[in-house]
Coordinates of C-alpha atoms in Angstrom, one line a residue:
Chain V
M1 CA 3.3 39.0 38.3
S2 CA 6.6 38.7 37.1
A3 CA 7.0 37.4 33.5
P4 CA 8.8 33.8 33.3
T5 CA 11.9 33.9 31.7
Q6 CA 12.6 32.3 28.4
T7 CA 13.9 28.8 29.5
D8 CA 11.8 27.8 32.6
D9 CA 8.1 28.0 31.0
G10 CA 8.2 24.5 29.9
L11 CA 8.9 24.7 26.2
D12 CA 11.9 23.5 24.9
R13 CA 14.4 25.8 23.1
R14 CA 13.8 24.1 19.7
A15 CA 10.4 25.3 19.9
Q16 CA 11.7 28.8 21.0
L17 CA 14.0 28.7 17.6
D18 CA 10.9 27.7 15.4
T19 CA 8.9 30.7 16.6
Q20 CA 11.4 33.1 15.8
A21 CA 12.2 31.4 12.6
A22 CA 8.5 31.6 11.8
R23 CA 8.2 35.2 12.7
S24 CA 11.5 36.4 11.1
E25 CA 10.9 34.5 7.7
V26 CA 11.0 36.9 4.9
R27 CA 7.3 36.8 3.3
T28 CA 6.2 38.1 0.4
D29 CA 3.5 40.5 1.1
P30 CA 1.0 40.6 -1.7
D31 CA -0.2 44.3 -0.8
A32 CA 3.3 45.5 -1.7
M33 CA 3.6 43.8 -5.1
T34 CA 3.3 45.1 -8.5
T35 CA 0.2 43.6 -10.8
R36 CA 3.1 41.4 -12.3
Q37 CA 4.5 40.0 -9.5
K38 CA 1.0 39.2 -8.1
L39 CA 0.5 37.4 -11.1
V40 CA 3.5 35.3 -10.7
H41 CA 2.8 34.9 -7.1
Y42 CA -0.5 33.7 -7.5
A43 CA -0.4 31.7 -10.9
S44 CA 2.9 29.9 -10.7
I45 CA 1.5 26.7 -9.0
P46 CA -1.7 26.4 -10.8
V47 CA 0.1 26.8 -14.2
F48 CA 2.4 24.3 -13.3
V49 CA 0.0 21.8 -12.0
T50 CA -2.1 22.5 -15.5
I51 CA 0.9 21.6 -17.2
V52 CA 1.6 18.4 -15.3
L53 CA -1.6 17.2 -16.0
V54 CA -1.6 18.1 -19.7
L55 CA 1.6 16.2 -19.9
L56 CA 0.1 13.2 -18.1
V57 CA -2.9 13.2 -20.6
V58 CA -0.7 13.6 -23.8
W59 CA 1.4 10.8 -22.1
L60 CA -1.5 8.4 -21.4
S61 CA -3.1 9.1 -24.8
G62 CA 0.2 7.8 -26.6
Q63 CA -0.1 4.5 -24.6
E64 CA -1.6 1.5 -25.7
L65 CA -3.7 0.7 -22.5
D66 CA -4.6 -3.1 -22.0
S67 CA -8.0 -3.7 -20.5
I68 CA -6.5 -3.7 -16.8
E69 CA -5.3 -0.1 -17.6
A70 CA -8.1 1.2 -19.3
R71 CA -10.4 0.0 -16.4
N72 CA -8.4 1.9 -13.9
I73 CA -7.5 4.8 -15.8
T74 CA -11.2 6.6 -16.4
L75 CA -12.0 9.9 -15.5
D76 CA -14.7 8.3 -13.3
N77 CA -12.1 6.2 -11.3
V78 CA -9.3 8.7 -11.1
L79 CA -11.6 12.1 -10.1
G80 CA -13.7 9.5 -7.7
Q81 CA -10.6 8.6 -5.6
T82 CA -9.3 12.1 -5.8
Q83 CA -12.3 13.3 -4.3
R84 CA -12.2 10.7 -1.9
H85 CA -8.5 11.6 -1.0
I86 CA -9.3 15.1 -0.7
Y87 CA -12.4 14.2 1.6
L88 CA -10.2 12.2 4.0
T89 CA -7.4 15.1 4.2
V90 CA -9.8 17.8 4.8
L91 CA -12.1 16.0 7.3
S92 CA -9.0 14.9 9.4
T93 CA -7.4 18.3 9.3
I94 CA -10.7 20.1 10.2
I95 CA -11.0 17.4 13.5
V96 CA -7.4 18.1 14.4
V97 CA -7.8 21.9 14.4
A98 CA -10.9 21.5 16.4
L99 CA -9.1 19.5 18.9
A100 CA -5.6 20.5 19.0
V101 CA -6.1 24.5 18.7
P102 CA -8.2 24.5 22.1
L103 CA -5.9 22.1 23.8
G104 CA -3.0 24.3 22.6
I105 CA -4.6 27.1 24.5
V106 CA -5.5 25.3 27.7
A107 CA -2.1 24.1 28.1
T108 CA -0.6 27.6 27.7
R109 CA -2.6 29.2 30.5
P110 CA -0.6 30.0 33.8
G111 CA -2.5 27.5 35.6
T112 CA -1.6 24.5 33.3
R113 CA 1.8 25.6 32.1
R114 CA 3.5 22.8 33.9
L115 CA 1.6 20.3 31.7
A116 CA 3.0 21.6 28.5
P117 CA 5.8 19.0 28.1
V118 CA 3.4 16.3 29.0
I119 CA 0.9 17.2 26.3
I120 CA 3.9 17.8 23.7
G121 CA 5.4 14.5 24.7
I122 CA 1.9 12.5 24.0
G123 CA 1.7 14.3 20.6
N124 CA 5.3 13.8 19.6
A125 CA 4.5 9.9 20.5
G126 CA 1.8 10.0 17.8
Q127 CA 3.9 11.4 15.3
A128 CA 7.0 9.2 16.1
I129 CA 4.9 5.9 15.3
P130 CA 5.0 5.3 11.6
S131 CA 1.8 6.1 10.1
L132 CA 1.2 2.6 8.5
G133 CA 2.0 0.9 12.0
L134 CA -0.5 3.3 13.4
L135 CA -3.1 2.4 10.9
A136 CA -2.6 -1.2 12.0
I137 CA -2.8 -0.4 15.5
I138 CA -5.9 1.5 15.2
F139 CA -7.4 -1.3 13.0
I140 CA -6.6 -4.0 15.6
A141 CA -7.8 -1.7 18.5
F142 CA -11.1 -0.7 16.8
G143 CA -11.6 -4.5 16.1
A144 CA -11.5 -5.2 19.7
V145 CA -14.3 -2.7 20.6
P146 CA -17.8 -4.1 19.2
V147 CA -19.3 -0.5 18.4
L148 CA -16.4 0.7 16.4
P149 CA -16.0 0.0 12.8
S150 CA -12.5 -1.4 12.3
T151 CA -12.4 -0.4 8.6
G152 CA -13.5 2.3 6.5
V153 CA -13.6 6.2 6.8
V154 CA -13.6 6.3 10.7
P155 CA -10.4 4.4 11.7
V156 CA -8.5 5.9 8.7
V157 CA -9.6 9.5 9.6
A158 CA -8.7 8.6 13.4
A159 CA -5.2 7.7 12.3
L160 CA -4.9 10.7 10.1
V161 CA -5.7 12.6 13.2
A162 CA -3.2 11.1 15.3
V163 CA -0.4 11.4 12.9
S164 CA -1.1 15.1 12.1
F165 CA -2.1 16.1 15.7
L166 CA 1.4 17.3 16.9
P167 CA 2.0 20.2 14.3
I168 CA -1.0 22.0 15.0
L169 CA -0.7 21.4 18.8
R170 CA 3.1 22.3 18.8
N171 CA 2.6 25.7 16.8
T172 CA -0.4 26.6 18.8
M173 CA 1.6 26.3 21.9
V174 CA 4.7 27.9 20.3
G175 CA 2.7 30.6 18.9
L176 CA 0.9 31.6 21.8
D177 CA 4.1 31.3 24.1
G178 CA 6.2 33.4 21.5
V179 CA 4.0 36.5 22.1
D180 CA 5.8 39.3 23.8
R181 CA 4.9 39.2 27.4
D182 CA 5.3 42.9 27.8
I183 CA 2.3 43.4 25.2
L184 CA 0.3 41.1 27.4
E185 CA 1.2 43.0 30.4
A186 CA 0.0 46.3 28.6
G187 CA -3.3 44.6 27.6
S188 CA -3.8 43.8 31.4
G189 CA -2.8 47.5 32.5
M190 CA -5.2 48.7 30.1
G191 CA -8.0 46.8 32.2
M192 CA -8.4 43.8 29.8
S193 CA -9.5 40.5 31.5
Q194 CA -7.4 37.4 31.0
R195 CA -10.1 36.4 28.2
Q196 CA -9.8 39.8 26.2
V197 CA -6.2 39.6 26.4
L198 CA -6.2 36.0 24.9
R199 CA -9.1 37.0 22.3
K200 CA -7.8 40.5 21.2
I201 CA -3.9 40.1 21.7
E202 CA -2.7 36.5 22.0
L203 CA -4.6 34.7 19.3
P204 CA -4.2 37.2 16.6
L205 CA -0.5 37.6 17.3
A206 CA -0.1 33.6 17.2
I207 CA -2.1 32.9 14.0
P208 CA 0.8 33.0 11.5
V209 CA 2.5 30.1 13.6
V210 CA -0.7 28.1 14.2
L211 CA -1.4 28.4 10.5
A212 CA 2.0 27.0 9.5
G213 CA 1.1 24.0 11.7
V214 CA -2.2 23.8 9.9
R215 CA -0.5 23.3 6.6
T216 CA 2.2 21.0 7.7
A217 CA -0.8 18.8 9.1
L218 CA -2.5 19.2 5.4
I219 CA 0.4 18.1 3.9
L220 CA 1.1 15.1 6.2
N221 CA -2.5 14.1 5.7
V222 CA -2.1 13.9 2.0
G223 CA 0.8 11.6 2.3
T224 CA -0.6 9.3 4.8
A225 CA -4.0 9.2 3.0
T226 CA -2.3 7.1 0.3
L227 CA -2.4 4.3 2.7
A228 CA -6.1 4.5 3.4
F229 CA -6.9 1.9 0.9
L230 CA -5.4 -0.9 3.0
F231 CA -8.3 -0.4 5.3
G232 CA -11.2 0.1 3.2
G233 CA -10.5 4.1 3.1
G234 CA -10.3 4.4 -0.8
G235 CA -8.2 7.2 -2.1
L236 CA -5.3 7.4 -4.6
G237 CA -3.4 4.9 -2.8
F238 CA -5.8 2.6 -4.6
I239 CA -4.8 3.4 -8.0
I240 CA -1.1 3.4 -7.0
F241 CA -1.1 0.1 -5.6
T242 CA -3.0 -1.4 -8.3
G243 CA -0.5 -0.2 -10.9
F244 CA 2.3 -1.4 -8.5
N245 CA 1.0 -4.8 -7.9
L246 CA 0.0 -5.6 -11.5
K247 CA 2.9 -4.0 -13.1
R248 CA 1.0 -1.6 -14.8
T249 CA 3.1 1.8 -15.2
P250 CA 0.7 3.8 -16.6
V251 CA -1.7 3.5 -13.9
L252 CA 1.0 3.5 -11.0
I253 CA 2.2 6.9 -12.8
T254 CA -1.3 8.2 -13.1
G255 CA -1.8 7.6 -9.2
A256 CA 1.6 9.0 -8.1
V257 CA 1.2 12.2 -10.3
M258 CA -2.4 13.0 -9.1
A259 CA -0.9 12.2 -5.6
A260 CA 1.7 14.9 -5.9
V261 CA -0.4 17.2 -7.5
L262 CA -2.8 17.2 -5.1
A263 CA -0.1 17.8 -2.2
L264 CA 1.1 20.7 -4.3
L265 CA -2.3 22.1 -4.6
V266 CA -3.0 21.5 -0.9
D267 CA -0.1 23.5 0.0
Y268 CA -0.9 26.2 -2.4
V269 CA -4.5 26.7 -0.9
G270 CA -3.1 26.5 2.5
G271 CA -0.7 29.4 1.6
L272 CA -3.8 31.5 0.1
I273 CA -5.7 30.9 3.2
E274 CA -2.6 32.0 5.4
E275 CA -2.1 35.0 3.5
W276 CA -5.6 35.8 3.9
L277 CA -6.0 35.1 7.5
K278 CA -2.8 36.7 8.7
P279 CA -3.8 40.2 10.6
K280 CA -2.7 43.0 8.5
G281 CA 0.5 44.8 9.4
L282 CA 2.4 41.6 10.8
Chain A
M1 CA 11.5 32.2 -0.5
R2 CA 9.9 29.0 0.4
R3 CA 7.7 29.3 -2.6
S4 CA 10.2 29.3 -5.3
K5 CA 11.8 26.5 -3.4
S6 CA 8.7 24.4 -3.2
V7 CA 8.1 24.9 -7.2
L8 CA 11.5 23.7 -7.8
L9 CA 11.0 20.7 -5.9
A10 CA 7.8 19.9 -7.4
L11 CA 9.3 20.5 -10.9
F12 CA 12.1 18.0 -9.9
A13 CA 9.7 15.6 -8.8
A14 CA 7.6 15.9 -12.0
L15 CA 10.6 15.3 -14.1
A16 CA 11.6 12.4 -12.0
L17 CA 8.2 10.8 -12.5
L18 CA 8.1 11.4 -15.9
A19 CA 11.7 10.0 -16.4
A20 CA 10.4 6.8 -14.5
A21 CA 7.3 6.8 -16.9
C22 CA 9.0 6.6 -19.9
G23 CA 12.2 4.5 -18.7
G24 CA 9.6 2.1 -17.0
G25 CA 7.5 1.7 -19.8
D26 CA 10.2 0.5 -22.1
Q27 CA 11.7 -1.8 -19.7
L28 CA 8.4 -3.5 -19.1
E29 CA 8.0 -4.1 -23.0
S30 CA 11.4 -5.8 -23.3
G31 CA 11.0 -8.0 -20.3
G32 CA 13.5 -5.5 -18.6
G33 CA 16.4 -6.9 -16.6
G34 CA 16.9 -9.7 -19.0
E35 CA 20.2 -8.4 -19.5
A36 CA 21.5 -10.6 -16.8
T37 CA 24.8 -11.6 -18.2
T38 CA 25.1 -15.4 -18.4
A39 CA 28.1 -17.1 -17.2
S40 CA 27.7 -20.0 -20.0
G41 CA 27.6 -17.0 -22.7
G42 CA 26.1 -17.9 -26.0
S43 CA 23.4 -19.8 -24.7
E44 CA 20.9 -17.1 -25.1
G45 CA 17.7 -17.9 -26.7
G46 CA 19.1 -21.4 -27.9
E47 CA 18.5 -24.8 -26.5
L48 CA 18.2 -25.4 -22.8
T49 CA 20.4 -28.3 -21.5
A50 CA 20.0 -29.1 -17.9
G51 CA 23.6 -29.3 -16.4
T52 CA 24.7 -32.5 -14.7
E53 CA 27.0 -31.0 -11.9
A54 CA 26.1 -32.2 -8.5
L55 CA 24.8 -29.4 -6.1
D56 CA 28.0 -29.7 -3.6
G57 CA 29.3 -26.5 -2.8
A58 CA 27.2 -24.6 -5.3
Q59 CA 26.2 -21.1 -4.3
I60 CA 22.2 -20.6 -4.4
T61 CA 20.5 -17.6 -3.0
V62 CA 16.8 -18.3 -2.4
G63 CA 14.0 -15.7 -2.1
S64 CA 10.3 -15.6 -1.4
K65 CA 7.4 -13.5 -1.0
D66 CA 6.4 -12.1 2.5
F67 CA 3.0 -14.3 3.2
D68 CA 2.9 -17.6 5.1
E69 CA 2.7 -20.0 2.0
Q70 CA 5.8 -18.6 0.5
Q71 CA 7.9 -18.5 3.7
I72 CA 7.2 -22.2 4.0
L73 CA 8.0 -23.0 0.3
G74 CA 11.0 -20.6 0.7
Y75 CA 12.1 -22.9 3.5
I76 CA 11.4 -26.4 2.0
S77 CA 13.8 -25.0 -0.9
V78 CA 16.6 -23.9 1.5
T79 CA 16.2 -27.3 3.5
A80 CA 16.2 -29.3 0.1
L81 CA 19.1 -27.5 -1.3
E82 CA 21.4 -27.7 1.6
A83 CA 20.4 -31.5 1.9
A84 CA 21.9 -31.7 -1.6
G85 CA 25.1 -30.1 -0.5
A86 CA 24.6 -26.5 -1.7
S87 CA 25.6 -23.5 0.2
V88 CA 22.4 -21.5 0.5
D89 CA 21.9 -17.7 1.4
D90 CA 18.6 -17.3 3.1
Q91 CA 16.6 -14.6 1.8
V92 CA 13.2 -15.9 2.6
N93 CA 10.6 -13.3 3.1
L94 CA 12.3 -11.2 0.7
G95 CA 9.2 -8.8 -0.3
G96 CA 6.4 -8.8 -2.7
T97 CA 5.9 -10.4 -5.7
D98 CA 7.7 -7.6 -7.7
A99 CA 10.6 -7.4 -5.3
N100 CA 11.3 -11.1 -5.8
R101 CA 10.8 -10.9 -9.8
Q102 CA 13.4 -8.2 -9.9
A103 CA 15.8 -9.7 -7.8
L104 CA 15.5 -12.9 -10.0
L105 CA 15.9 -11.1 -13.3
S106 CA 18.8 -9.3 -11.9
G107 CA 20.7 -12.1 -10.4
Q108 CA 20.5 -11.2 -6.7
I109 CA 18.4 -14.2 -6.0
Q110 CA 18.8 -17.5 -8.1
H111 CA 15.6 -19.0 -7.1
Y112 CA 12.1 -18.6 -5.6
W113 CA 8.6 -20.4 -6.1
E114 CA 6.1 -18.6 -8.5
Y115 CA 2.9 -19.0 -9.4
T116 CA 2.1 -19.8 -13.0
G117 CA -1.1 -17.7 -13.1
T118 CA 1.1 -15.1 -11.7
G119 CA 3.9 -15.5 -14.2
W120 CA 1.4 -15.4 -17.1
I121 CA -0.6 -12.3 -16.1
N122 CA 1.7 -10.3 -13.9
H123 CA 5.0 -10.8 -15.2
L124 CA 4.4 -11.6 -19.0
G125 CA 1.5 -9.3 -19.2
H126 CA -1.2 -11.2 -20.7
T127 CA -4.7 -10.5 -19.7
D128 CA -6.4 -14.0 -20.4
P129 CA -5.4 -17.2 -18.5
I130 CA -5.3 -20.6 -20.0
P131 CA -7.8 -22.9 -18.2
D132 CA -5.7 -26.2 -18.5
R133 CA -3.0 -26.8 -15.8
E134 CA -0.6 -28.4 -18.3
E135 CA -1.1 -25.8 -20.9
Q136 CA -0.8 -23.0 -18.7
Y137 CA 2.4 -24.0 -17.2
N138 CA 4.0 -24.8 -20.7
A139 CA 2.9 -21.5 -22.0
V140 CA 4.7 -19.6 -19.1
R141 CA 7.6 -22.1 -19.0
E142 CA 8.1 -21.2 -22.7
E143 CA 7.9 -17.5 -22.6
D144 CA 9.9 -17.0 -19.5
L145 CA 12.8 -19.0 -20.9
Q146 CA 13.0 -17.2 -24.1
E147 CA 12.2 -13.8 -22.8
N148 CA 14.0 -13.5 -19.7
N149 CA 16.1 -16.8 -19.0
L150 CA 14.3 -18.1 -16.6
V151 CA 13.5 -21.8 -15.9
W152 CA 10.1 -23.0 -14.5
L153 CA 10.6 -26.6 -12.8
A154 CA 7.4 -29.0 -12.9
P155 CA 4.7 -27.2 -10.7
A156 CA 3.2 -28.7 -7.5
P157 CA -0.6 -29.8 -7.8
F158 CA -1.9 -27.6 -5.3
N159 CA -3.6 -24.4 -6.7
N160 CA -3.5 -21.4 -4.5
T161 CA -6.3 -19.3 -6.7
Y162 CA -9.0 -16.9 -5.9
G163 CA -12.2 -17.7 -4.3
L164 CA -15.1 -16.0 -2.3
A165 CA -15.7 -17.0 1.3
F166 CA -18.1 -16.1 4.1
R167 CA -18.4 -16.9 7.8
S168 CA -20.0 -20.1 8.3
E169 CA -22.2 -19.2 11.0
A170 CA -24.0 -16.5 8.6
A171 CA -25.0 -19.3 6.0
D172 CA -28.9 -19.1 7.0
Q173 CA -29.0 -15.5 6.9
L174 CA -27.1 -15.6 3.5
G175 CA -29.4 -18.0 2.0
N176 CA -27.1 -21.1 2.2
P177 CA -25.0 -20.3 -0.8
E178 CA -22.8 -23.1 -1.6
A179 CA -21.1 -21.9 -5.1
L180 CA -20.5 -18.8 -6.8
S181 CA -23.8 -19.2 -9.1
D182 CA -25.8 -18.9 -6.0
L183 CA -24.9 -15.3 -5.5
G184 CA -27.1 -14.1 -8.3
P185 CA -30.3 -14.5 -6.6
L186 CA -28.8 -13.2 -3.2
I187 CA -27.8 -9.8 -5.2
E188 CA -31.2 -9.6 -7.0
N189 CA -33.4 -10.1 -3.6
N190 CA -30.9 -8.8 -0.8
P191 CA -28.4 -6.3 -2.5
E192 CA -27.4 -5.0 1.0
Q193 CA -26.4 -8.6 2.1
A194 CA -24.4 -9.0 -0.9
S195 CA -21.2 -7.0 0.4
L196 CA -17.8 -8.0 -0.7
C197 CA -14.4 -7.2 0.4
V198 CA -11.6 -7.3 -2.2
E199 CA -8.0 -6.1 -2.4
T200 CA -6.8 -3.6 -4.9
E201 CA -5.6 -5.8 -7.4
F202 CA -8.7 -8.3 -7.5
E203 CA -11.0 -5.4 -8.6
S204 CA -9.2 -4.6 -11.7
R205 CA -7.7 -8.1 -12.9
E206 CA -9.3 -10.0 -15.8
D207 CA -9.2 -13.0 -13.8
G208 CA -10.6 -11.2 -10.8
L209 CA -13.9 -9.4 -10.1
P210 CA -14.6 -8.0 -13.3
G211 CA -14.2 -11.4 -15.3
M212 CA -16.2 -13.2 -12.6
E213 CA -19.2 -11.0 -12.7
E214 CA -19.1 -11.3 -16.5
Q215 CA -18.9 -15.0 -16.4
Y216 CA -21.5 -15.5 -13.8
G217 CA -23.7 -12.9 -15.1
Y218 CA -24.3 -10.6 -12.0
E219 CA -22.9 -7.4 -10.7
F220 CA -22.2 -6.7 -7.0
P221 CA -23.7 -3.3 -6.2
N222 CA -20.8 -0.9 -6.3
S223 CA -21.8 0.7 -3.0
E224 CA -21.1 -2.6 -1.2
V225 CA -17.8 -3.3 -2.5
T226 CA -15.1 -2.4 -0.1
G227 CA -11.1 -2.4 -0.8
L228 CA -9.0 -3.7 2.0
D229 CA -5.4 -5.3 2.5
T230 CA -5.4 -8.9 1.8
G231 CA -4.6 -9.9 5.4
V232 CA -7.3 -7.7 6.6
I233 CA -10.0 -9.3 4.5
Y234 CA -9.9 -12.5 6.7
S235 CA -10.9 -10.8 10.0
A236 CA -13.5 -8.5 8.0
I237 CA -15.3 -11.4 6.8
D238 CA -15.0 -13.4 10.2
K239 CA -16.8 -10.6 12.0
G240 CA -18.9 -9.8 8.9
D241 CA -18.1 -6.1 9.1
P242 CA -18.1 -4.4 6.6
C243 CA -18.6 -7.3 4.5
N244 CA -20.4 -10.6 4.2
F245 CA -18.3 -12.0 1.4
G246 CA -14.4 -11.6 0.8
E247 CA -12.0 -12.5 -1.7
I248 CA -9.6 -15.2 -0.2
F249 CA -6.7 -17.4 -1.4
T250 CA -7.9 -21.0 -1.6
T251 CA -5.0 -22.6 0.2
D252 CA -5.1 -19.9 3.2
G253 CA -4.7 -21.5 6.6
R254 CA -7.1 -18.8 8.3
I255 CA -9.9 -20.4 6.2
A256 CA -10.0 -23.3 8.4
A257 CA -8.9 -21.6 11.6
L258 CA -11.6 -18.9 11.1
D259 CA -14.4 -21.3 10.1
L260 CA -14.9 -19.7 6.8
S261 CA -16.9 -21.4 3.9
V262 CA -15.4 -21.2 0.5
L263 CA -17.9 -20.9 -2.4
E264 CA -17.3 -23.4 -5.2
D265 CA -16.1 -21.9 -8.3
D266 CA -18.6 -24.1 -10.2
Q267 CA -17.9 -22.5 -13.8
S268 CA -14.2 -22.9 -13.3
F269 CA -13.7 -19.3 -13.8
F270 CA -10.7 -18.3 -11.7
P271 CA -7.2 -19.1 -13.2
L272 CA -4.8 -21.7 -12.0
Y273 CA -2.1 -20.6 -9.7
N274 CA 0.2 -23.7 -9.4
A275 CA 3.3 -22.9 -7.7
S276 CA 6.6 -23.9 -9.5
P277 CA 10.3 -23.7 -8.4
V278 CA 11.9 -21.2 -10.7
F279 CA 15.5 -21.0 -11.3
T280 CA 18.1 -18.7 -13.2
R281 CA 19.1 -20.2 -16.6
D282 CA 22.8 -19.9 -15.4
V283 CA 22.1 -22.2 -12.3
Y284 CA 19.8 -24.6 -14.3
E285 CA 22.5 -25.2 -17.1
Q286 CA 25.2 -25.9 -14.4
Y287 CA 23.0 -28.1 -12.0
G288 CA 19.8 -28.8 -13.9
E289 CA 19.6 -32.6 -13.3
A290 CA 20.4 -32.3 -9.7
L291 CA 17.6 -29.6 -9.3
E292 CA 14.9 -31.8 -11.1
A293 CA 15.8 -34.9 -9.1
C294 CA 15.6 -32.8 -5.8
F295 CA 12.4 -30.8 -6.3
A296 CA 10.1 -33.3 -8.6
P297 CA 9.1 -35.3 -5.6
I298 CA 8.8 -32.4 -3.4
A299 CA 6.4 -30.7 -5.8
E300 CA 4.7 -33.8 -6.4
A301 CA 3.8 -34.2 -2.8
L302 CA 2.3 -30.6 -2.3
S303 CA -1.6 -31.3 -2.8
Q304 CA -4.1 -28.8 -2.0
E305 CA -4.7 -30.7 1.5
Q306 CA -1.2 -30.7 2.2
M307 CA -0.4 -27.2 1.3
T308 CA -3.6 -25.8 3.4
E309 CA -2.5 -27.9 6.2
L310 CA 1.2 -26.5 6.1
N311 CA -0.3 -23.1 5.9
K312 CA -2.6 -23.7 8.9
R313 CA 0.5 -24.7 11.3
R314 CA 1.8 -21.5 10.2
S315 CA -0.7 -19.1 10.6
S316 CA -3.1 -20.1 13.3
D317 CA -0.7 -22.7 15.0
G318 CA 2.1 -20.1 14.9
E319 CA 4.9 -22.8 14.2
R320 CA 8.0 -21.3 12.4
P321 CA 8.1 -21.7 8.7
Q322 CA 11.5 -23.2 9.0
A323 CA 9.9 -26.0 11.2
V324 CA 6.9 -26.4 9.0
A325 CA 9.2 -27.0 5.9
E326 CA 11.6 -29.3 7.9
S327 CA 9.0 -31.6 9.4
F328 CA 7.2 -31.7 6.2
L329 CA 10.1 -32.8 4.2
N330 CA 11.4 -35.5 6.8
D331 CA 8.2 -36.8 7.7
N332 CA 7.4 -37.9 4.2
D333 CA 10.8 -38.7 3.4
L334 CA 11.0 -36.2 0.5
L335 CA 14.7 -35.6 0.6
G336 CA 16.0 -38.9 -1.0
G337 CA 16.2 -37.1 -4.5
C338 CA 18.3 -34.4 -3.1
E339 CA 20.8 -36.3 -1.2
G340 CA 21.1 -39.1 -4.2
G341 CA 22.2 -36.0 -6.3

């Protein structure tokens, strides 16, 4: 068993560099912080978001809303569509993780390593298609199959999955690939089976890189989900485009601010999960 | 590292949003963009006089919105203006309503066709339409001239307004409704059959769903209303999935092509959307008479049947909008007023 060299293992150089970047990134380690640093570290985003929301409410209450604006800017409507947006984002991210992580593991096993470029290529294609185009293609494709609904949550989530599939797949493969071969050799030398090596050494060491991919996917999905309303998926895009189409600035701003705030919070929560799942001592 | 960077970015984005909010708000109030400098100067707000110059050698940029009917209307203008000797910059299919409106206000285009209802509700910010065709047109013409220096020529008779339609083959299953009033009993007895597809706008406009429900005294069950893109609605109601009824535009070519039945607006609730050729004041004060002579007979010939037929040739027979526009003008001898100018 000779360890393959760094260049003929089916993964491109850029991926290699990414791994190094992900590993060598200076990370703030909460365990090594003073209480005050901790407070800043954990509270900055929530505080900022709160300020933005307060400013939004203050600005809105100073506006004379006409009936169209008043109908759109109700707590019910804004929170309802925000909830819907979160639902689409989280559901599609869960599905992607469930599909892409196992695929990434399979694609980096010795027997299937030659497939890696092909799999990455397919994932790349999914991400290269503009998301609106992808939604339209899925709408038409699902429309041609009688059993599949061409509107609503199903096609929208399918499109979100396709768009965010690649970052998670790629990071899984890159993360597993970046684990030092010598450590794996050492594991085998200690009498571990292939499976044990994967579970006890490879996956824990790959987790930071995989999670970075999950975070990227989440952010991508928040953005793409603003197009869901075109195909009956609802979400904040509904409010944004109502404001845009009817030239009602308060409605447009409300939708846009909520979407921006949501993206920030999702990234923040993703960061917390990353810290929490990261193996100690890395 | 990354955390502080993203906070900075977020702060920047929020500031930009707030700036846009304040700036944008003011602009809309004052009918923004009306600052287009007028070549004739001093005519601001004063009497409008139609210019007497012939269109020979005039430079006119024509825009249009991005759907079938608008592309056809856009090419009708291009063809007519060229016949009158103008040199035309073709910006047909420029974008949505807003893109065209802003381009016209800023003088990047000098003309596109706009609907009276859209002018009144979307651009001038009123919530209640005027139910009389002539009065609605006059109100829009007057206000848009005063506030934004735009001139609305005489509108076409066709009315591209909202309507509700369903697939004809499901008539029996839905209790053979013929008018909007007939939906009351259906909602009452079979709420799950009363599923409705609408676009974002329709759901919040006074002249859309809320006003319609109020006028007709019923309400579609909330769980049965789905928001879709305008173009998607037609195929959704053709399949009956996810809805039996859908919001449509009354001159759309797909109504005939997909064999959809349109419910009659028996209480005349929906506003009037008569298309009118809109020009900038500068152009009108230079060439007004020639433009009136050229466009009056063309607008007059665009009846409901005629426009629907032209749309059908575009959307279901796949003819190019240029070809549809040219054959309409030539077959009906409508270019006389332009060439004579």
